[in-house]
Amino acid sequence: MGNTDGLWRLQEHLQALTIDELRIANWQRQNEGVKESKQTKPPKPMIRPGQGRGRDKNSPERIAKRKAALARAAERRRALAHGEIR
């Protein structure tokens, strides 16, 4: 499901929505008549593009942002050490 560029067309979004709704319906039937404290957790929705649950931690964009932040921090420490910033 999905394109290689990470973008989904309408068809993929509708398919994911259908799967989410079916999973919720099955969860509701599974927990019918069960005390709330004993019910299983509701299903999580399918991951959509741009919503990685921790899976995108090492994406090229995140790595670039992390490197830039580390470079800014190093520059600030250098400037503090040389008295350029107080």
PDB file of C-alpha atoms in Angstrom:
ATOM      1  CA  MET A   1       0.000   0.000   0.000  1.00  0.00           C
ATOM      2  CA  GLY A   2       1.268   3.483  -0.755  1.00  0.00           C
ATOM      3  CA  ASN A   3       3.717   4.956  -3.191  1.00  0.00           C
ATOM      4  CA  THR A   4       7.470   4.800  -2.936  1.00  0.00           C
ATOM      5  CA  ASP A   5       7.668   8.556  -2.337  1.00  0.00           C
ATOM      6  CA  GLY A   6       5.704   8.217   0.914  1.00  0.00           C
ATOM      7  CA  LEU A   7       2.599   9.971  -0.368  1.00  0.00           C
ATOM      8  CA  TRP A   8      -0.750   8.239  -0.526  1.00  0.00           C
ATOM      9  CA  ARG A   9      -3.485   8.723  -3.062  1.00  0.00           C
ATOM     10  CA  LEU A  10      -7.150   8.903  -2.082  1.00  0.00           C
ATOM     11  CA  GLN A  11      -7.516   5.142  -2.625  1.00  0.00           C
ATOM     12  CA  GLU A  12      -4.873   4.314  -0.013  1.00  0.00           C
ATOM     13  CA  HIS A  13      -6.382   6.718   2.529  1.00  0.00           C
ATOM     14  CA  LEU A  14      -9.851   5.224   2.039  1.00  0.00           C
ATOM     15  CA  GLN A  15      -8.455   1.715   2.339  1.00  0.00           C
ATOM     16  CA  ALA A  16      -6.646   2.566   5.583  1.00  0.00           C
ATOM     17  CA  LEU A  17      -9.819   4.175   6.963  1.00  0.00           C
ATOM     18  CA  THR A  18     -11.797   1.032   6.114  1.00  0.00           C
ATOM     19  CA  ILE A  19      -9.243  -1.156   7.885  1.00  0.00           C
ATOM     20  CA  ASP A  20      -9.298   1.119  10.943  1.00  0.00           C
ATOM     21  CA  GLU A  21     -13.088   0.990  11.118  1.00  0.00           C
ATOM     22  CA  LEU A  22     -13.144  -2.815  10.793  1.00  0.00           C
ATOM     23  CA  ARG A  23     -10.558  -3.165  13.546  1.00  0.00           C
ATOM     24  CA  ILE A  24     -12.613  -0.920  15.839  1.00  0.00           C
ATOM     25  CA  ALA A  25     -15.799  -2.887  15.076  1.00  0.00           C
ATOM     26  CA  ASN A  26     -14.039  -6.176  15.873  1.00  0.00           C
ATOM     27  CA  TRP A  27     -12.642  -4.697  19.093  1.00  0.00           C
ATOM     28  CA  GLN A  28     -16.121  -3.554  20.132  1.00  0.00           C
ATOM     29  CA  ARG A  29     -17.600  -7.008  19.518  1.00  0.00           C
ATOM     30  CA  GLN A  30     -14.720  -8.665  21.363  1.00  0.00           C
ATOM     31  CA  ASN A  31     -15.318  -6.495  24.440  1.00  0.00           C
ATOM     32  CA  GLU A  32     -19.124  -6.606  24.397  1.00  0.00           C
ATOM     33  CA  GLY A  33     -20.417  -7.417  27.869  1.00  0.00           C
ATOM     34  CA  VAL A  34     -16.932  -7.203  29.416  1.00  0.00           C
ATOM     35  CA  LYS A  35     -16.393  -4.879  32.379  1.00  0.00           C
ATOM     36  CA  GLU A  36     -14.579  -1.729  31.295  1.00  0.00           C
ATOM     37  CA  SER A  37     -11.637  -2.483  33.576  1.00  0.00           C
ATOM     38  CA  LYS A  38     -11.202  -5.900  31.900  1.00  0.00           C
ATOM     39  CA  GLN A  39     -11.517  -4.735  28.287  1.00  0.00           C
ATOM     40  CA  THR A  40      -8.584  -4.870  25.924  1.00  0.00           C
ATOM     41  CA  LYS A  41      -7.107  -1.636  24.634  1.00  0.00           C
ATOM     42  CA  PRO A  42      -8.709  -0.203  21.502  1.00  0.00           C
ATOM     43  CA  PRO A  43      -6.740  -0.774  18.291  1.00  0.00           C
ATOM     44  CA  LYS A  44      -4.393   1.931  17.092  1.00  0.00           C
ATOM     45  CA  PRO A  45      -5.064   3.399  13.653  1.00  0.00           C
ATOM     46  CA  MET A  46      -2.899   2.364  10.717  1.00  0.00           C
ATOM     47  CA  ILE A  47       0.152   4.513  10.285  1.00  0.00           C
ATOM     48  CA  ARG A  48      -0.364   7.157   7.630  1.00  0.00           C
ATOM     49  CA  PRO A  49       2.467   8.839   5.716  1.00  0.00           C
ATOM     50  CA  GLY A  50       4.245  11.296   7.978  1.00  0.00           C
ATOM     51  CA  GLN A  51       2.907   9.705  11.165  1.00  0.00           C
ATOM     52  CA  GLY A  52       5.572   7.134  11.973  1.00  0.00           C
ATOM     53  CA  ARG A  53       5.337   5.913  15.550  1.00  0.00           C
ATOM     54  CA  GLY A  54       9.030   6.157  16.239  1.00  0.00           C
ATOM     55  CA  ARG A  55       9.857   4.491  12.954  1.00  0.00           C
ATOM     56  CA  ASP A  56      11.034   7.731  11.359  1.00  0.00           C
ATOM     57  CA  LYS A  57      13.640   8.496  14.011  1.00  0.00           C
ATOM     58  CA  ASN A  58      16.417   7.817  11.542  1.00  0.00           C
ATOM     59  CA  SER A  59      14.889   9.361   8.450  1.00  0.00           C
ATOM     60  CA  PRO A  60      17.274  11.524   6.413  1.00  0.00           C
ATOM     61  CA  GLU A  61      15.352  14.652   7.445  1.00  0.00           C
ATOM     62  CA  ARG A  62      15.605  13.847  11.161  1.00  0.00           C
ATOM     63  CA  ILE A  63      19.306  13.005  10.861  1.00  0.00           C
ATOM     64  CA  ALA A  64      19.967  16.326   9.093  1.00  0.00           C
ATOM     65  CA  LYS A  65      18.023  18.262  11.754  1.00  0.00           C
ATOM     66  CA  ARG A  66      19.874  16.438  14.529  1.00  0.00           C
ATOM     67  CA  LYS A  67      23.280  17.204  12.949  1.00  0.00           C
ATOM     68  CA  ALA A  68      22.323  20.874  12.527  1.00  0.00           C
ATOM     69  CA  ALA A  69      21.218  21.105  16.169  1.00  0.00           C
ATOM     70  CA  LEU A  70      24.454  19.489  17.357  1.00  0.00           C
ATOM     71  CA  ALA A  71      26.474  21.904  15.208  1.00  0.00           C
ATOM     72  CA  ARG A  72      24.571  24.901  16.659  1.00  0.00           C
ATOM     73  CA  ALA A  73      25.155  23.611  20.192  1.00  0.00           C
ATOM     74  CA  ALA A  74      28.873  23.110  19.532  1.00  0.00           C
ATOM     75  CA  GLU A  75      29.144  26.638  18.087  1.00  0.00           C
ATOM     76  CA  ARG A  76      27.374  28.072  21.134  1.00  0.00           C
ATOM     77  CA  ARG A  77      29.698  26.202  23.512  1.00  0.00           C
ATOM     78  CA  ARG A  78      32.705  27.499  21.556  1.00  0.00           C
ATOM     79  CA  ALA A  79      31.390  31.076  21.704  1.00  0.00           C
ATOM     80  CA  LEU A  80      30.735  30.761  25.450  1.00  0.00           C
ATOM     81  CA  ALA A  81      34.249  29.392  26.046  1.00  0.00           C
ATOM     82  CA  HIS A  82      35.778  32.335  24.174  1.00  0.00           C
ATOM     83  CA  GLY A  83      33.683  34.915  26.005  1.00  0.00           C
ATOM     84  CA  GLU A  84      31.758  35.947  22.892  1.00  0.00           C
ATOM     85  CA  ILE A  85      28.464  35.189  24.657  1.00  0.00           C
ATOM     86  CA  ARG A  86      27.623  35.685  28.297  1.00  0.00           C
TER      87      ARG A  86
END
